[in-house]
PDB file of C-alpha atoms and ligand atoms in Angstrom:
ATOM      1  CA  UNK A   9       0.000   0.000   0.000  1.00  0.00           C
ATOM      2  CA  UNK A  10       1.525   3.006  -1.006  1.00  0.00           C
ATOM      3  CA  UNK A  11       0.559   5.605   1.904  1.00  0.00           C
ATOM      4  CA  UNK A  12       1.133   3.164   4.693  1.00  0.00           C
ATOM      5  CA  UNK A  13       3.767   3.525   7.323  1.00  0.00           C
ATOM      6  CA  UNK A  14       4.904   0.332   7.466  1.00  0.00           C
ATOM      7  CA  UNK A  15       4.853  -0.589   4.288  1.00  0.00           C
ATOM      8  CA  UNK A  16       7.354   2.072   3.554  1.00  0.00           C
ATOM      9  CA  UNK A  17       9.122   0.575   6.012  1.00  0.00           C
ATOM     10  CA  UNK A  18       9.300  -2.883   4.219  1.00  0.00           C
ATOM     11  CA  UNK A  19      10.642  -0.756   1.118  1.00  0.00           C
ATOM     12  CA  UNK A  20      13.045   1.018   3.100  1.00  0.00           C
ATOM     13  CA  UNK A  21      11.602   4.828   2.001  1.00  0.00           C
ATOM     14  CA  UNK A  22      11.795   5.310   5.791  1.00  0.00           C
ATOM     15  CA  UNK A  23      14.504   4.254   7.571  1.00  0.00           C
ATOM     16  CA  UNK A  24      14.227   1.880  10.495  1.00  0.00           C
ATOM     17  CA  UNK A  25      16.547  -0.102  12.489  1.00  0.00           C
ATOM     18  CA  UNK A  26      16.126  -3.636  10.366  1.00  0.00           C
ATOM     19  CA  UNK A  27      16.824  -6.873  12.518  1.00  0.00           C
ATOM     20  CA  UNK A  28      15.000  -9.674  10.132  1.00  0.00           C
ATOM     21  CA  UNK A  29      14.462  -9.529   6.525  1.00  0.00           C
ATOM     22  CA  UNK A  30      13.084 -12.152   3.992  1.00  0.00           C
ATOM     23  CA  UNK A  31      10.615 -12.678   1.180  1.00  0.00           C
ATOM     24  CA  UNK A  32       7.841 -12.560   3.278  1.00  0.00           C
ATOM     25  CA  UNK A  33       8.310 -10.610   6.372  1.00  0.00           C
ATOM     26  CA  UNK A  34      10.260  -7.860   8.088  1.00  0.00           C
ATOM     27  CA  UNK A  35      10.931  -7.077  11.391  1.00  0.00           C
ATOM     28  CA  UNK A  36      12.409  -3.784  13.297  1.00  0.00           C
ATOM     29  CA  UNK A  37      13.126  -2.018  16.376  1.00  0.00           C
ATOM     30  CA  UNK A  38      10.251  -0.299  17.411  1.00  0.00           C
ATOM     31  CA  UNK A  39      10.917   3.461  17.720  1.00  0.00           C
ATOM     32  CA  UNK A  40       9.577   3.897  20.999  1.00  0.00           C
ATOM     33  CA  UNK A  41      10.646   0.758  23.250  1.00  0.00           C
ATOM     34  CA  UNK A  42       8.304  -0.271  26.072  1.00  0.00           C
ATOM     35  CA  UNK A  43      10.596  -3.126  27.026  1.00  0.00           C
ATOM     36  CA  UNK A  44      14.613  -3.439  26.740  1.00  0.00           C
ATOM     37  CA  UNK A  45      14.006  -5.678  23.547  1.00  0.00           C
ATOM     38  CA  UNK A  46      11.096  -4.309  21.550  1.00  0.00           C
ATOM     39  CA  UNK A  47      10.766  -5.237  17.776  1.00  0.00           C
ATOM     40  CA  UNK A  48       7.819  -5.468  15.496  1.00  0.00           C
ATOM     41  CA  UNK A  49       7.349  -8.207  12.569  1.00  0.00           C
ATOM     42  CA  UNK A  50       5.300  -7.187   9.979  1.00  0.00           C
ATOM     43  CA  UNK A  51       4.197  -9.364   6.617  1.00  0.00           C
ATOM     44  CA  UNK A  52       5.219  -7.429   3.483  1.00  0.00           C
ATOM     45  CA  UNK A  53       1.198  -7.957   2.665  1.00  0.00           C
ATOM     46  CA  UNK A  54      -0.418  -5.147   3.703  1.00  0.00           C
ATOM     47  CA  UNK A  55      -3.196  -6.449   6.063  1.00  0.00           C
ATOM     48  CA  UNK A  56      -5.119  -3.703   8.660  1.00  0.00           C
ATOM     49  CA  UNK A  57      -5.232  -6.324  11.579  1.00  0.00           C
ATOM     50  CA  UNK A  58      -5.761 -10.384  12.090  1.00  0.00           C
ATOM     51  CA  UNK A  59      -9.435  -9.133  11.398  1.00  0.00           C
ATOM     52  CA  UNK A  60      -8.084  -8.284   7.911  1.00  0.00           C
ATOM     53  CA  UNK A  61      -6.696 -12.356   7.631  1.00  0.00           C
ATOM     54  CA  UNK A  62      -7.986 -15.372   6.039  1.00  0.00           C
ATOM     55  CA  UNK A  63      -7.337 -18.645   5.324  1.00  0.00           C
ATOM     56  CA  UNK A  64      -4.326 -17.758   2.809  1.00  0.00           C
ATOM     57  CA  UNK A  65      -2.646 -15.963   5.686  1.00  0.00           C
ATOM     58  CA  UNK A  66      -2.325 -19.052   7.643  1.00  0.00           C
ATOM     59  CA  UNK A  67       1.567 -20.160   6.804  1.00  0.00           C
ATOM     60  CA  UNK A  68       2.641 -16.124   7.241  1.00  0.00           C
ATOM     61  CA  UNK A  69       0.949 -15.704  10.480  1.00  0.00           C
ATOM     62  CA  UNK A  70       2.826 -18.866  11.859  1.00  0.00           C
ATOM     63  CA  UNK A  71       5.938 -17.235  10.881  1.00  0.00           C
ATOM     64  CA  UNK A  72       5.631 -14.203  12.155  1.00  0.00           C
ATOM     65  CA  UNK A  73       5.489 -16.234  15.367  1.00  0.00           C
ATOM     66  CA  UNK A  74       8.326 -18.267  14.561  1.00  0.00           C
ATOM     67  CA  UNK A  75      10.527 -16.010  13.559  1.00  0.00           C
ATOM     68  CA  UNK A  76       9.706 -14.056  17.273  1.00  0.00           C
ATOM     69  CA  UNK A  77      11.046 -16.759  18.415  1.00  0.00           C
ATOM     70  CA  UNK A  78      13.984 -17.468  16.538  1.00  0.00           C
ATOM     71  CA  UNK A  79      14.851 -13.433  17.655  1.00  0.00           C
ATOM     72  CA  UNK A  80      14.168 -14.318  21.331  1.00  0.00           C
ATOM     73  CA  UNK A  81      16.701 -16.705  21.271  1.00  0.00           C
ATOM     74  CA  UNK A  82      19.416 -14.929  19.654  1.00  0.00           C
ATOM     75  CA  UNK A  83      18.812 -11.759  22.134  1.00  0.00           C
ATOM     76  CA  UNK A  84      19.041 -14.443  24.989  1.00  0.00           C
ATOM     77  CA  UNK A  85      15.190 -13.907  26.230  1.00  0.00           C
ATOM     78  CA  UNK A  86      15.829 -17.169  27.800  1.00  0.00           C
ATOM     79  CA  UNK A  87      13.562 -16.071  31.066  1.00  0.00           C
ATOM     80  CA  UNK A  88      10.287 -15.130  28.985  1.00  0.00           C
ATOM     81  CA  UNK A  89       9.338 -12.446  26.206  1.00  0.00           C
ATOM     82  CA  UNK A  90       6.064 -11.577  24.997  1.00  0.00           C
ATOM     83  CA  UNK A  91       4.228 -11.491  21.312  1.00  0.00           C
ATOM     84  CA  UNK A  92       1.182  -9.450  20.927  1.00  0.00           C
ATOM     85  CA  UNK A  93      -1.120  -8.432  18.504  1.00  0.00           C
ATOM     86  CA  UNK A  94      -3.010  -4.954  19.446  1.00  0.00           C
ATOM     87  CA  UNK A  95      -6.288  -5.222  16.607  1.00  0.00           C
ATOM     88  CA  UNK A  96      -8.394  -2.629  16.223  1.00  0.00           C
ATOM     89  CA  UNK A  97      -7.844   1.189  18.055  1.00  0.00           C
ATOM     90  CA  UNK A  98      -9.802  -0.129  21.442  1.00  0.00           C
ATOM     91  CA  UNK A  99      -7.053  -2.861  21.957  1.00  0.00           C
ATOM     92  CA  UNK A 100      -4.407  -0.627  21.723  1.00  0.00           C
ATOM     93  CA  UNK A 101      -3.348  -0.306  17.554  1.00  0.00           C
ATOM     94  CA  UNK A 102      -2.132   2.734  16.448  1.00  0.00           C
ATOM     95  CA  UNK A 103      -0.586   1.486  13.271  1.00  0.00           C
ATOM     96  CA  UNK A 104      -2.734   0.358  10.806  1.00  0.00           C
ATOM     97  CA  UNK A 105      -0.516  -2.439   8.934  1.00  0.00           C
ATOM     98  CA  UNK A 106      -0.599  -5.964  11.057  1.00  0.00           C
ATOM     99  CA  UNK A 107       2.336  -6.221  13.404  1.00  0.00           C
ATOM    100  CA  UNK A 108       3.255  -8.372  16.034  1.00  0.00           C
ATOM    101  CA  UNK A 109       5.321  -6.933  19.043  1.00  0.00           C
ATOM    102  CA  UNK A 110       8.305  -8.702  20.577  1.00  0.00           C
ATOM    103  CA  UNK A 111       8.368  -7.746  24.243  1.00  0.00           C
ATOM    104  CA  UNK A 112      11.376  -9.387  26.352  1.00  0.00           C
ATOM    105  CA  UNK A 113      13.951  -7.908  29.145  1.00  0.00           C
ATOM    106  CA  UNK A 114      12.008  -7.146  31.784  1.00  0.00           C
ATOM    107  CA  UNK A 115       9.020  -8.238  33.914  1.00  0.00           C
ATOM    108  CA  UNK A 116       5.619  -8.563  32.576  1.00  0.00           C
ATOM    109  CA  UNK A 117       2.076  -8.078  34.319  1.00  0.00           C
ATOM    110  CA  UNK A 118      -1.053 -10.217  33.461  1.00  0.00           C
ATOM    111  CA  UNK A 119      -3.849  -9.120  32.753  1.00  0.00           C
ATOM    112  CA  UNK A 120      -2.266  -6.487  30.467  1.00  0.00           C
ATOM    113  CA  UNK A 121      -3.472  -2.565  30.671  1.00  0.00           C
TER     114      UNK A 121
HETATM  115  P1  LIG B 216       0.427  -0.489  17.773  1.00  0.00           P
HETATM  116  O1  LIG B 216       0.109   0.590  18.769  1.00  0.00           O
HETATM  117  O2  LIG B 216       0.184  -1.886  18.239  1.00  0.00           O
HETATM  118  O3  LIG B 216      -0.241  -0.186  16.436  1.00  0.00           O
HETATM  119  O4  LIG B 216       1.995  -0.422  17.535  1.00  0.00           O
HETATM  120  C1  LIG B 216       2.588   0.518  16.703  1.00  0.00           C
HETATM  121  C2  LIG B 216       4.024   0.620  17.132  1.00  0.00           C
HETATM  122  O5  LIG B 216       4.745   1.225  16.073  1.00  0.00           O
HETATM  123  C3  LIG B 216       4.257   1.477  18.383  1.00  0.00           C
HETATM  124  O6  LIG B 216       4.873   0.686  19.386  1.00  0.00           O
HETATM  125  C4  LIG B 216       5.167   2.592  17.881  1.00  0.00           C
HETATM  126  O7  LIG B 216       6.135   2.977  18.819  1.00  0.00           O
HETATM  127  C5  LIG B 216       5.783   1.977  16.638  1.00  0.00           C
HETATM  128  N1  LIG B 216       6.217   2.909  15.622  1.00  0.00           N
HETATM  129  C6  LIG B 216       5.540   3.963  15.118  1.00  0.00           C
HETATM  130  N2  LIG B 216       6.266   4.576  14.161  1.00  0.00           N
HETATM  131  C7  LIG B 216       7.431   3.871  14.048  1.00  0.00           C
HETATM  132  C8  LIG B 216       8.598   4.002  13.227  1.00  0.00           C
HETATM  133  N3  LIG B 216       8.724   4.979  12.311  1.00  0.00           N
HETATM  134  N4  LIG B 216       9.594   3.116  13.392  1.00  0.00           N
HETATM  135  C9  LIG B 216       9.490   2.130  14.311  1.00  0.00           C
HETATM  136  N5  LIG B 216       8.415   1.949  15.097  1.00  0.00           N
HETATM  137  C10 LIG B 216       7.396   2.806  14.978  1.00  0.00           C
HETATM  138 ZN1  LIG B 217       1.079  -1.400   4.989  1.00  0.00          ZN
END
C-alpha cells in the first residue's frame, strides 16, 4: 500500500533499524521501546489487523510467530518475552498495517493494561 507507514518501512523509504528480513516478512526495532528488547514483525502484505486475515494468511501468520522466536533466542530472552497483537484502536493499535510486538527484558504483568 503506497501511503502506509509500514509498508514504507518494508521498502526502506523510511529508515528503520532492520533486525529480520526475507521474502515474506520484516521485522524492526520499534521506535519507541516499552521493554529493553522491543521489535515489530510485519508481513510485506499489507493487512489492517488479524481481522483483515484469512485462510491464505495461515503459513505467514505462523511465521511471524516463529521467527519471534527465533529473535528471542538470539537476544538471549531465555527467562520469557512476549508477542502481541493490538487489533483494532480499542485494543491498543495505532498502526494500521498488522504487526506483532516482541516484548522481552524485563518483567511482565497479566492481565495487560
Ligand atoms: P500499535 O500501537 O500496536 O499499532 O503499535 C505501533 C508501534 O509502532 C508502536 O509501538 C510505535 O512505537 C511503533 N512505531 C511507530 N512509528 C514507528 C517508526 N517509524 N519506526 C518504528 N516503530 C514505529
Ligand atoms: Zn502497509
Amino acid at each position: 500500500m503506497t501511503d502506509c507507514l509500514f509498508c514504507k518501512i518494508g521498502r526502506k523509504e523510511i529508515p528503520s533499524k532492520l533486525v529480520h528480513e526475507d521474502p515474506d516478512i520484516f521485522a524492526f526495532e520499534d521506535i519507541q521501546p516499552q521493554a529493553p528488547v522491543h521489535i515489530l514483525l510485519c508481513p510485506r502484505k499489507h493487512l489492517i489487523s488479524l481481522t483483515d486475515a484469512s485462510a491464505e494468511d495461515a503459513a505467514m501468520l505462523g511465521k511471524l510467530q516463529l521467527i519471534a522466536a527465533q529473535i528471542a533466542k538470539e537476544r538471549k530472552l531465555t527467562d520469557g518475552y512476549r508477542t502481541v497483537f493490538n487489533n483494532g484502536g480499542r485494543a491498543g493499535q495505532s498502526v494500521f498495517h498488522l504487526h506483532l510486538h516482541l516484548l522481552g527484558g524485563r518483567d511482565f504483568r497479566w492481565p495487560p493494561g
